[in-house]
Short mmCIF file of C-alpha atoms and ligand atoms in Angstrom, two decimals:
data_model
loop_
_atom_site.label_atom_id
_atom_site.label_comp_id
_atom_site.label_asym_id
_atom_site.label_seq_id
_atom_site.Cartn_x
_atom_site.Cartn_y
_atom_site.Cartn_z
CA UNK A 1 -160.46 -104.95 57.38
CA UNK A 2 -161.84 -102.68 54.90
CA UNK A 3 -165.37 -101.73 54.63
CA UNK A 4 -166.49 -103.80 51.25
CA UNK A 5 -168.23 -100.73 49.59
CA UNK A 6 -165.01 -98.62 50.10
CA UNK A 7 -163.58 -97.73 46.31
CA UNK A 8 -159.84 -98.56 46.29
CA UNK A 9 -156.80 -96.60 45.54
CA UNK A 10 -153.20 -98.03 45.37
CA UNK A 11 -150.67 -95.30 46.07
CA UNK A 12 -147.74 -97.71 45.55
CA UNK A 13 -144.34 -96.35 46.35
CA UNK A 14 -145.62 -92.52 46.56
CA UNK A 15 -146.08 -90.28 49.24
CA UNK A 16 -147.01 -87.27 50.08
CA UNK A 17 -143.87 -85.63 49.63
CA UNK A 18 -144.51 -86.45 45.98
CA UNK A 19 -147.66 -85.28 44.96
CA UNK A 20 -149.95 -88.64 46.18
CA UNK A 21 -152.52 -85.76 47.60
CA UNK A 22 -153.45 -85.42 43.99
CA UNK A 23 -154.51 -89.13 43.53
CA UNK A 24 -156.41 -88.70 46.58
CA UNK A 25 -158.24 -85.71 46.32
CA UNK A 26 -159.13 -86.69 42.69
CA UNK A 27 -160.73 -90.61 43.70
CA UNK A 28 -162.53 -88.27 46.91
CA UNK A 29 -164.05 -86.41 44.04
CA UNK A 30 -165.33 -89.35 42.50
CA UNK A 31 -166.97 -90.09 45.46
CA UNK A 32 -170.94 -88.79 46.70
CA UNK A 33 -170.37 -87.18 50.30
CA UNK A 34 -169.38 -89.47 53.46
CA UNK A 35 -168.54 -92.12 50.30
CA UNK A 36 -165.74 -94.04 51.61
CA UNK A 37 -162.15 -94.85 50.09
CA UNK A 38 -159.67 -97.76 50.92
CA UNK A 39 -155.73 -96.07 50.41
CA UNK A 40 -152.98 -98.70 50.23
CA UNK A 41 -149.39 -97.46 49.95
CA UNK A 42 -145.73 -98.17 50.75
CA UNK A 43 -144.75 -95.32 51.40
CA UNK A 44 -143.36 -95.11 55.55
CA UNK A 45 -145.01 -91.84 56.55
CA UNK A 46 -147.97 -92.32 54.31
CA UNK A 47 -150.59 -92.84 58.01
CA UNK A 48 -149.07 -89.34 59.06
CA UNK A 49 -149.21 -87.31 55.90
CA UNK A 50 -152.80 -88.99 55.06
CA UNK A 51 -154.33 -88.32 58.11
CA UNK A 52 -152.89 -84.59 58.19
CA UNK A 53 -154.13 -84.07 55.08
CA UNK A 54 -157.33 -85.28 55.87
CA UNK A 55 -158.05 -83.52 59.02
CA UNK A 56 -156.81 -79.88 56.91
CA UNK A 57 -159.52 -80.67 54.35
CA UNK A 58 -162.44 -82.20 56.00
CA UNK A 59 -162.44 -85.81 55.54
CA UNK A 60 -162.78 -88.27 57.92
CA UNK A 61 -159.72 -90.60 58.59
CA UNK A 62 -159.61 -93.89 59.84
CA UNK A 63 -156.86 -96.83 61.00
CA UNK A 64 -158.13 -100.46 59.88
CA UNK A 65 -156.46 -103.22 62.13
CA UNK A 66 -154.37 -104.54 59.48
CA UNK A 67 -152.88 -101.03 58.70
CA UNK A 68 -154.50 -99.79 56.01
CA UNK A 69 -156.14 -96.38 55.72
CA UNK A 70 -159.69 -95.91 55.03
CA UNK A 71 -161.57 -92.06 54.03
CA UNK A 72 -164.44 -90.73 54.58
CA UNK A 73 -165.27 -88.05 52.05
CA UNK A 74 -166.47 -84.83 53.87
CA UNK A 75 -167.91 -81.55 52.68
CA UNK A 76 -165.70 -79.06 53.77
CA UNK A 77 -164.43 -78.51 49.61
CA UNK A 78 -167.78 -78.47 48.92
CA UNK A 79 -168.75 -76.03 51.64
CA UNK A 80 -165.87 -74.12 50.62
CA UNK A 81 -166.97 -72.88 47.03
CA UNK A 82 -170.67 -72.94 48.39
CA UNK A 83 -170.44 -69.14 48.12
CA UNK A 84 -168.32 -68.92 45.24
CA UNK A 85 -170.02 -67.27 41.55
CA UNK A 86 -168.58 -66.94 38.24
CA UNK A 87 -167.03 -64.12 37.15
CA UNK A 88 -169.04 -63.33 33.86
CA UNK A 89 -168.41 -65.84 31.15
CA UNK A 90 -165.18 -66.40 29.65
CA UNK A 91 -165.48 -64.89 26.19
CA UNK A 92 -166.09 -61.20 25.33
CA UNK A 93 -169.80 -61.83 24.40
CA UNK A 94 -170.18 -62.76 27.95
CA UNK A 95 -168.56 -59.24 29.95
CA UNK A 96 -171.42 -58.24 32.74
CA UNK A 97 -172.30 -54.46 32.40
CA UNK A 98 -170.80 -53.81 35.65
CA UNK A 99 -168.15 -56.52 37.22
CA UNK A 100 -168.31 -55.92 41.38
CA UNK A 101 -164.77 -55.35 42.78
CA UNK A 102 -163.80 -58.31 44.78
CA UNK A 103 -164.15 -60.18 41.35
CA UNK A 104 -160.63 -58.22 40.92
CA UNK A 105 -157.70 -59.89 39.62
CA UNK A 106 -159.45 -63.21 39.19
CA UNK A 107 -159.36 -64.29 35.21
CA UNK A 108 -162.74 -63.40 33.50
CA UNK A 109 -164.87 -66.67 33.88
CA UNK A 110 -163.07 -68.14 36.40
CA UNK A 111 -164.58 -69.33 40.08
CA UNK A 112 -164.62 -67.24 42.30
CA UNK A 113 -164.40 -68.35 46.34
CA UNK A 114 -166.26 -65.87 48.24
CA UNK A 115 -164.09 -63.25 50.25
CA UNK A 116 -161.10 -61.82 49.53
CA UNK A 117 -159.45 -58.05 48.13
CA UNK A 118 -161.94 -55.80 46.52
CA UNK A 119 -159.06 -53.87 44.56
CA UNK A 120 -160.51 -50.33 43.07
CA UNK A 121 -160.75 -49.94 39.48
CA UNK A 122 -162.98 -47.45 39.13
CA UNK A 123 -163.68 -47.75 35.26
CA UNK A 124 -165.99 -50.60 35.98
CA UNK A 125 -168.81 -49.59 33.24
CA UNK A 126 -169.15 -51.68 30.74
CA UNK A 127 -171.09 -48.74 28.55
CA UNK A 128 -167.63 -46.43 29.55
CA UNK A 129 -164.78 -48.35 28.91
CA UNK A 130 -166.26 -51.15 25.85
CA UNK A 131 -165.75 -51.55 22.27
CA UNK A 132 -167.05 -54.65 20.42
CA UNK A 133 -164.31 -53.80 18.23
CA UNK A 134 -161.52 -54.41 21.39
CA UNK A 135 -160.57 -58.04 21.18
CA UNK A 136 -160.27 -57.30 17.09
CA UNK A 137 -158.14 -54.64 17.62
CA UNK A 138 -155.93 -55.75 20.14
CA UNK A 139 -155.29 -58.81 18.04
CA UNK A 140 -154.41 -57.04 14.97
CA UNK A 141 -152.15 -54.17 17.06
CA UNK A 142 -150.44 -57.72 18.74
CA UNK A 143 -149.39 -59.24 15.35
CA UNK A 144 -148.79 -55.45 14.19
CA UNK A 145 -145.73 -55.06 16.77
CA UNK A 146 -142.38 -53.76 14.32
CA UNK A 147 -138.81 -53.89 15.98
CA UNK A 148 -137.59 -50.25 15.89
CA UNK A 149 -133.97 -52.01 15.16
CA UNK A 150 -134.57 -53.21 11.91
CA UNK A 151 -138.63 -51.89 10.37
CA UNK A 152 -135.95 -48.57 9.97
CA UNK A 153 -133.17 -49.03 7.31
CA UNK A 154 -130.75 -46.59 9.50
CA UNK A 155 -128.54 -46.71 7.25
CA UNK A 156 -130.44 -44.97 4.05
CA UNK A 157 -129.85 -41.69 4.88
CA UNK A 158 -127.15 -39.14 3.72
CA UNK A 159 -125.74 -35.60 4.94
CA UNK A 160 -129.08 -33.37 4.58
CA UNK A 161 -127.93 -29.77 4.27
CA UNK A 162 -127.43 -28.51 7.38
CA UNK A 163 -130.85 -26.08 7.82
CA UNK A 164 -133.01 -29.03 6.16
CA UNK A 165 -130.90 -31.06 9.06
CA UNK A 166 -132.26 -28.88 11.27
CA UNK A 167 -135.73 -28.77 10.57
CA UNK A 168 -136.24 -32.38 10.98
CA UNK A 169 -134.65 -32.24 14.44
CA UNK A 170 -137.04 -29.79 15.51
CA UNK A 171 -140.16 -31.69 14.45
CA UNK A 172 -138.81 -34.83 15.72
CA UNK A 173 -138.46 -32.42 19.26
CA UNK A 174 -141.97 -32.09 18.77
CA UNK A 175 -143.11 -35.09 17.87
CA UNK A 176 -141.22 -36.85 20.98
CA UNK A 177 -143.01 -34.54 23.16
CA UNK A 178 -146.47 -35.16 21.92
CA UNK A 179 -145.49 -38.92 22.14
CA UNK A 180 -144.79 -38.93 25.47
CA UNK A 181 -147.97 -37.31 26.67
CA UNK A 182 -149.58 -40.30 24.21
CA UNK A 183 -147.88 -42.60 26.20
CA UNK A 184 -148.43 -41.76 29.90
CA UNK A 185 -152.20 -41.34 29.56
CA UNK A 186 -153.24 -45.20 28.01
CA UNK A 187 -150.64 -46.05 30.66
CA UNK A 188 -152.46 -44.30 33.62
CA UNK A 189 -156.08 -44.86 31.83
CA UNK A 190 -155.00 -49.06 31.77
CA UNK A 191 -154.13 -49.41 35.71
CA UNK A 192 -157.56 -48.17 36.09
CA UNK A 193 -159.99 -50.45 33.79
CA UNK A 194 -161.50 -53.36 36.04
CA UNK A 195 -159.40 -56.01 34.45
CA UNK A 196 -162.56 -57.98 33.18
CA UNK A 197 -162.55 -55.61 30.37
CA UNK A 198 -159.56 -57.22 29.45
CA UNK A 199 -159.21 -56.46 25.77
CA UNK A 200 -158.97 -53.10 26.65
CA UNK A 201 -156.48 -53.06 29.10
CA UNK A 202 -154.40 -55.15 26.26
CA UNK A 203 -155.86 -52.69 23.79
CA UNK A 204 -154.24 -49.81 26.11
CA UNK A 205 -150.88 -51.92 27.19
CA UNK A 206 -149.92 -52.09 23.10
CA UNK A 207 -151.17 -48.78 22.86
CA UNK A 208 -148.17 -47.37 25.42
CA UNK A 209 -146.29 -49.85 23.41
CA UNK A 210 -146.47 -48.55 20.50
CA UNK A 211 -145.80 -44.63 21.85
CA UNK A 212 -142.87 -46.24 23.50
CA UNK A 213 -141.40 -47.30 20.02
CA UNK A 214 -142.48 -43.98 18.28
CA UNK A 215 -140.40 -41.83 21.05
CA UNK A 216 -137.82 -44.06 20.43
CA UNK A 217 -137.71 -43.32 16.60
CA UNK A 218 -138.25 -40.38 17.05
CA UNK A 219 -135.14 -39.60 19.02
CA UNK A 220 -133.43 -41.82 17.14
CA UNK A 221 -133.76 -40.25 13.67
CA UNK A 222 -133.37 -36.40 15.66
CA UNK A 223 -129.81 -37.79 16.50
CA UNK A 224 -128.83 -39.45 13.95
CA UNK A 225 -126.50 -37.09 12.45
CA UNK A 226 -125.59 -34.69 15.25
CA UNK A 227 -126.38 -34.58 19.52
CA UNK A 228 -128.87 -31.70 19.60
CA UNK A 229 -132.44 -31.70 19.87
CA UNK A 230 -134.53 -28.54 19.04
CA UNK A 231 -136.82 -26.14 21.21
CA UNK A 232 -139.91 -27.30 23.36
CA UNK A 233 -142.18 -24.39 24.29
CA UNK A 234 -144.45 -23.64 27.10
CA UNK A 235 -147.32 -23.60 25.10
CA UNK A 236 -146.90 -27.06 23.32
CA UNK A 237 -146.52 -28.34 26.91
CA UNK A 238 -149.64 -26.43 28.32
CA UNK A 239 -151.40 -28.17 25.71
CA UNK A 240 -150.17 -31.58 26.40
CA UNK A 241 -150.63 -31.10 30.60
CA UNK A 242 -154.55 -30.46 29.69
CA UNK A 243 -154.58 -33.79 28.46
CA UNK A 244 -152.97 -35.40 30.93
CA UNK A 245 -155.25 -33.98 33.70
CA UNK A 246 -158.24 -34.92 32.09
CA UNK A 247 -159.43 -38.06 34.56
CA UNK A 248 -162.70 -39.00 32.96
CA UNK A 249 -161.75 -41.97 30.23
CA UNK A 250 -164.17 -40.71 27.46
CA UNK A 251 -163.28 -37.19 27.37
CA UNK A 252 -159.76 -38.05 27.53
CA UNK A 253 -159.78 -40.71 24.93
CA UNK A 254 -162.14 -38.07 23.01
CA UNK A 255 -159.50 -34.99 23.22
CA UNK A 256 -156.10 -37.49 23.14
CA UNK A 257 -157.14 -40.51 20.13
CA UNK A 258 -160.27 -38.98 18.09
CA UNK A 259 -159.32 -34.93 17.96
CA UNK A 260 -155.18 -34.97 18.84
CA UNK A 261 -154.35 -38.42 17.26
CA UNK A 262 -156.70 -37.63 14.79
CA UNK A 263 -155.04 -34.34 13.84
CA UNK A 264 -151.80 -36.84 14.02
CA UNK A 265 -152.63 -39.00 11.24
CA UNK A 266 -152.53 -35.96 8.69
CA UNK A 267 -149.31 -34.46 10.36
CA UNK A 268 -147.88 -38.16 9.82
CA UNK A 269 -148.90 -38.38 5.91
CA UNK A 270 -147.58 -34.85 5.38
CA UNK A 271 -144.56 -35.60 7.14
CA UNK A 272 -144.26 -38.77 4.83
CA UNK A 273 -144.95 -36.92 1.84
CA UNK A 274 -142.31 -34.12 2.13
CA UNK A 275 -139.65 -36.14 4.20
CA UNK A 276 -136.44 -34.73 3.19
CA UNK A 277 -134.70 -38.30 3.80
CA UNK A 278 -135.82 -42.33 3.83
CA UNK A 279 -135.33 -42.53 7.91
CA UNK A 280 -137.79 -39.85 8.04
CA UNK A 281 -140.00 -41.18 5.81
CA UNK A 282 -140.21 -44.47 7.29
CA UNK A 283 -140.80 -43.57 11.09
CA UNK A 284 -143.35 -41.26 10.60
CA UNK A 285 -144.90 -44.29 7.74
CA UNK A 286 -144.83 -46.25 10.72
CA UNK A 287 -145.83 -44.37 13.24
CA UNK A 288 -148.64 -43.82 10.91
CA UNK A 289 -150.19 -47.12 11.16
CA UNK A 290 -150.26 -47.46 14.77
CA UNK A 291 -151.90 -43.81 15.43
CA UNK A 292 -154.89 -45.05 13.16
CA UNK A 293 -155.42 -47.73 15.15
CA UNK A 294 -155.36 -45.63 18.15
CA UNK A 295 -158.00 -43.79 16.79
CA UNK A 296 -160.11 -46.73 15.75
CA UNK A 297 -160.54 -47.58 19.61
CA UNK A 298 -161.26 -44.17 20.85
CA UNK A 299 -163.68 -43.52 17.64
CA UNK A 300 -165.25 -47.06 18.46
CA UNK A 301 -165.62 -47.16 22.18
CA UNK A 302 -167.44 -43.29 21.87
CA UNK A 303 -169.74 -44.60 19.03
CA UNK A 304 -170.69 -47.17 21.12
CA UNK A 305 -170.84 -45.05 24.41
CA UNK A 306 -173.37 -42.19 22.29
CA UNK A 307 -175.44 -44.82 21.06
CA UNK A 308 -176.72 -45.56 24.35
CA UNK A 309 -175.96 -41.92 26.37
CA UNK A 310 -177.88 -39.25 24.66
CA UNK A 311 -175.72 -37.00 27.26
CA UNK A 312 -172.36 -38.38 25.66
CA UNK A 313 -172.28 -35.40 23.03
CA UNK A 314 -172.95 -32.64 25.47
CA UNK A 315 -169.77 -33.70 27.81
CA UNK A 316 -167.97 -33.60 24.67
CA UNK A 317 -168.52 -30.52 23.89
CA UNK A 318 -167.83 -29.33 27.08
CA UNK A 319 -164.31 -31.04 26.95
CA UNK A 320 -163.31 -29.44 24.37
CA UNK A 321 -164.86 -25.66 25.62
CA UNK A 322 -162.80 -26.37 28.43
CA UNK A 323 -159.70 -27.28 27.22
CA UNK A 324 -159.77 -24.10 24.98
CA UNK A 325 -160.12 -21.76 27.57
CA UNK A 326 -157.68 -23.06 29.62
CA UNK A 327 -155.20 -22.66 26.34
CA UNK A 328 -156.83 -19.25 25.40
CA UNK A 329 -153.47 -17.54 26.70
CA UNK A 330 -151.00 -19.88 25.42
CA UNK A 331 -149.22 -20.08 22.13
CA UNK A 332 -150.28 -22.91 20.74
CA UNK A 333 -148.20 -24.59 17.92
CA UNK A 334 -144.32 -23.84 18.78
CA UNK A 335 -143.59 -21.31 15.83
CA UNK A 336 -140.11 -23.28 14.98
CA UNK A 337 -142.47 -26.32 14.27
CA UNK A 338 -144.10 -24.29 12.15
CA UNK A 339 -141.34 -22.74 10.30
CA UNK A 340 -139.96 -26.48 10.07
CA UNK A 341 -142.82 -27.80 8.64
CA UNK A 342 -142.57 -24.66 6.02
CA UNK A 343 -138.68 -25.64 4.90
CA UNK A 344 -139.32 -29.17 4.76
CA UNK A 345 -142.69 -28.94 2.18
CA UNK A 346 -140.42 -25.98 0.30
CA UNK A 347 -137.37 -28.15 -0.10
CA UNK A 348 -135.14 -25.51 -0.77
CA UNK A 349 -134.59 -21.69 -0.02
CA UNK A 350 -135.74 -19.45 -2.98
CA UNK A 351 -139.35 -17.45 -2.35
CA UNK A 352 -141.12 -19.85 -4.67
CA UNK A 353 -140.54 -22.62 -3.04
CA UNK A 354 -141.01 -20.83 0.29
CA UNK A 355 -144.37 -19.95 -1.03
CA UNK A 356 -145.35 -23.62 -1.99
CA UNK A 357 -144.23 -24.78 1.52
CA UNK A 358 -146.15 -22.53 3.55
CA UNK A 359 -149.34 -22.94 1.33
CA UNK A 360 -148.64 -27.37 2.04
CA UNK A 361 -148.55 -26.17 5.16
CA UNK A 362 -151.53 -24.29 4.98
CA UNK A 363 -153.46 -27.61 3.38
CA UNK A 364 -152.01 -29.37 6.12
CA UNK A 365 -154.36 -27.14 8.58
CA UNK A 366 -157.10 -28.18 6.43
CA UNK A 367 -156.50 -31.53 6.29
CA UNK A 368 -156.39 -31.71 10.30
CA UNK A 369 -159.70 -29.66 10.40
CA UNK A 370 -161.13 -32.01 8.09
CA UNK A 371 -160.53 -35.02 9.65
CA UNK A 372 -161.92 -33.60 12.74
CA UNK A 373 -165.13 -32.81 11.21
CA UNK A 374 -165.57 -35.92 10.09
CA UNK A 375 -165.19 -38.11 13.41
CA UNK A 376 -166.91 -35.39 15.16
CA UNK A 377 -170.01 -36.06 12.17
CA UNK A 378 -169.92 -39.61 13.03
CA UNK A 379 -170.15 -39.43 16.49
CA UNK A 380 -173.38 -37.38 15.78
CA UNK A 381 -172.65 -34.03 16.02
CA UNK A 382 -174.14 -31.99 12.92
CA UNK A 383 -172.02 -30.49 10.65
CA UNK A 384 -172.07 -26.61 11.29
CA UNK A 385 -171.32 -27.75 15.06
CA UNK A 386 -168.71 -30.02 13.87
CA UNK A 387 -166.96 -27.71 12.14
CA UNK A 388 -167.22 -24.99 15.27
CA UNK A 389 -165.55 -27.41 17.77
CA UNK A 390 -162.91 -28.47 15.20
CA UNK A 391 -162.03 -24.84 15.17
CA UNK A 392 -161.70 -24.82 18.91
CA UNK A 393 -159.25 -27.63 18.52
CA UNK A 394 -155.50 -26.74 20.50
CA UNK A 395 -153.33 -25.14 17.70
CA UNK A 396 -150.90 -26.95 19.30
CA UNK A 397 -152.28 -30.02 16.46
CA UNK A 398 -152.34 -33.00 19.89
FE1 FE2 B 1 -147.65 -42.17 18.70
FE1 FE2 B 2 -151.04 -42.81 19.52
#
């Protein structure tokens, strides 16, 4: 006989084999510890698989002479999460400064049992790797995702003469080359953020994303009417290798989004402005869109960084000291970019239009060392030492 206090549960026909633990661990939670529960069932090898189950979690178990099963509810489960914490609160207002590492892979917010990996992510700073403007931007790069297949009427293009041809091969060479050094470093800068910083590592995943599709278009349009690519030079690459061996996440986001991207964006407008063809016009368009955003994120997470590191400015600086000397024997800019750039503002071979070309490009220079200035001014730096370390800027434009 069953105690008369004991709350009652009626497994019918089910047993353990499918899913009746569920019914029973959820009446055991309705009960206050050593609260007792009556199980009736049907099923043959519910006494085996009941007490089992019982014994593995901590409740007491007992046989009634009429051959029903009565609980006991213990506090092992209880016990268990007894050391468990929160990790943070769920929403990006809630991010702690510095998450500990055997939080981990758990979801931000979630319970936490005590124990377990502590998995190194060593950007674990709140003040290094955050931007209020994260979860924003992720969400608009998300629902900003174009399918290289069909954003890129293929098809609109005709027979360019064949030096014209030729000079859009060699800046898509180029601009595959700078891609790829875009892509690797979000990619390797990601697999180190402590994944409670979540938005950024999605921030960072769409980032490579987006690289991914631009060295696809890239190629794509460099192919489209012949099987030849154009020259890469040792100095274009020396410029890109500094970038990849920078390890520290603000100066690389600094030298790759706000100073290289940055110089990006105008290469990208001029680039849409003298495209000799629509294919070219609309992947760099494109491409466009996405590098602003890239610069949005490094712009916002080193605004946010300087506002609370008075030191921020000085490593800055420093970066980009560095990085020129390291260049200061290198070529910079490959000279048949250069010369492309030239023939596609000029349009067409006679000295006047020659002329016109290299002066665009000329404006183009400008425009890069403008831009600079400016992000450099509103991360705090005053102008005349603005305009100093734009100078010091790789010729190589990324
Ligand atoms: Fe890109
Ligand atoms: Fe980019």
């Amino acid at each position: 006989m069953t105690s008369a206090t004991a709350a009652r549960l009626d497994l019918g026909q089910l047993g353990f084999e499918h899913g009746a633990h569920l019914l029973v661990a959820r009446a055991l939670r309705a009960l206050p510890p050593t609260g007792r529960l009556a199980v009736d069932g049907a099923d043959p090898a519910l006494g085996v698989h009941l007490r089992a189950w019982c014994r593995h979690r901590g409740h007491g178990f007992e046989l009634d002479p009429e051959g029903g099963y009565e609980l006991v509810s213990g506090r092992a489960e209880e016990q268990r999460w007894a050391g468990a914490e929160r990790a943070g609160g769920a929403a990006p207002e809630q991010i702690v400064r510095r998450p500990p590492a055997h939080w981990g892979l758990a979801a931000r917010g979630a319970l936490v049992e005590a124990g377990g990996p502590t998995p190194s992510f060593d950007l674990d700073d709140r003040d290094v790797v955050w931007a209020d403007l994260a979860p924003r931007l992720y969400a608009h790069a998300a629902a900003a995702q174009w399918d290289p297949a069909t954003a890129v009427d293929w098809e609109a293009t005709d027979d360019l003469p064949a030096d014209i041809e030729a000079a859009v091969v060699q800046v898509m060479t180029y601009l595959v080359e700078n891609e790829q050094a875009a892509l690797v470093i979000p990619a390797r800068l990601l697999a180190r953020v402590h994944p409670h910083f979540r938005e950024v590592q999605q921030l960072l995943a769409v980032q490579a994303a987006d690289e991914a599709r631009h060295v696809e278009v890239f190629s794509r349009r460099a192919l489209l009417h012949g099987n030849q690519m154009g020259t890469s030079t040792a100095g274009g690459r020396a410029s890109l290798t500094t970038l990849l061996s920078e390890p520290d996440f603000s100066l690389a986001s600094f030298l790759l989004s706000v100073l290289g991207e940055g110089s990006f964006l105008a290469l990208l407008s001029f680039l849409d402005q003298h495209a000799p063809d629509p294919v070219t016009r609309q992947v760099t368009r494109l491409a466009r869109v996405d590098e602003a955003r890239h610069v949005a994120f490094g712009m916002a997470h080193l605004q946010h960084q300087a506002a609370l590191d008075p030191a921020l400015r000085g490593r800055l600086r420093g970066a980009i000291e560095r990085r020129h000397d390291a260049l200061s024997d290198t070529a910079g800019l490959n000279a048949d970019v250069f010369d492309a750039l030239v023939v596609l503002a000029a349009g067409e071979w006679t000295p006047e239009a020659i002329a016109r070309g290299y002066r665009a490009v000329q404006g183009l220079h400008a425009a890069m060392d403008e831009g600079r200035r400016q992000r450099l001014g509103r991360l705090g730096f005053p102008d005349d030492e603005a305009a100093e370390l734009s100078a010091l800027h790789t010729r190589n434009f990324m």
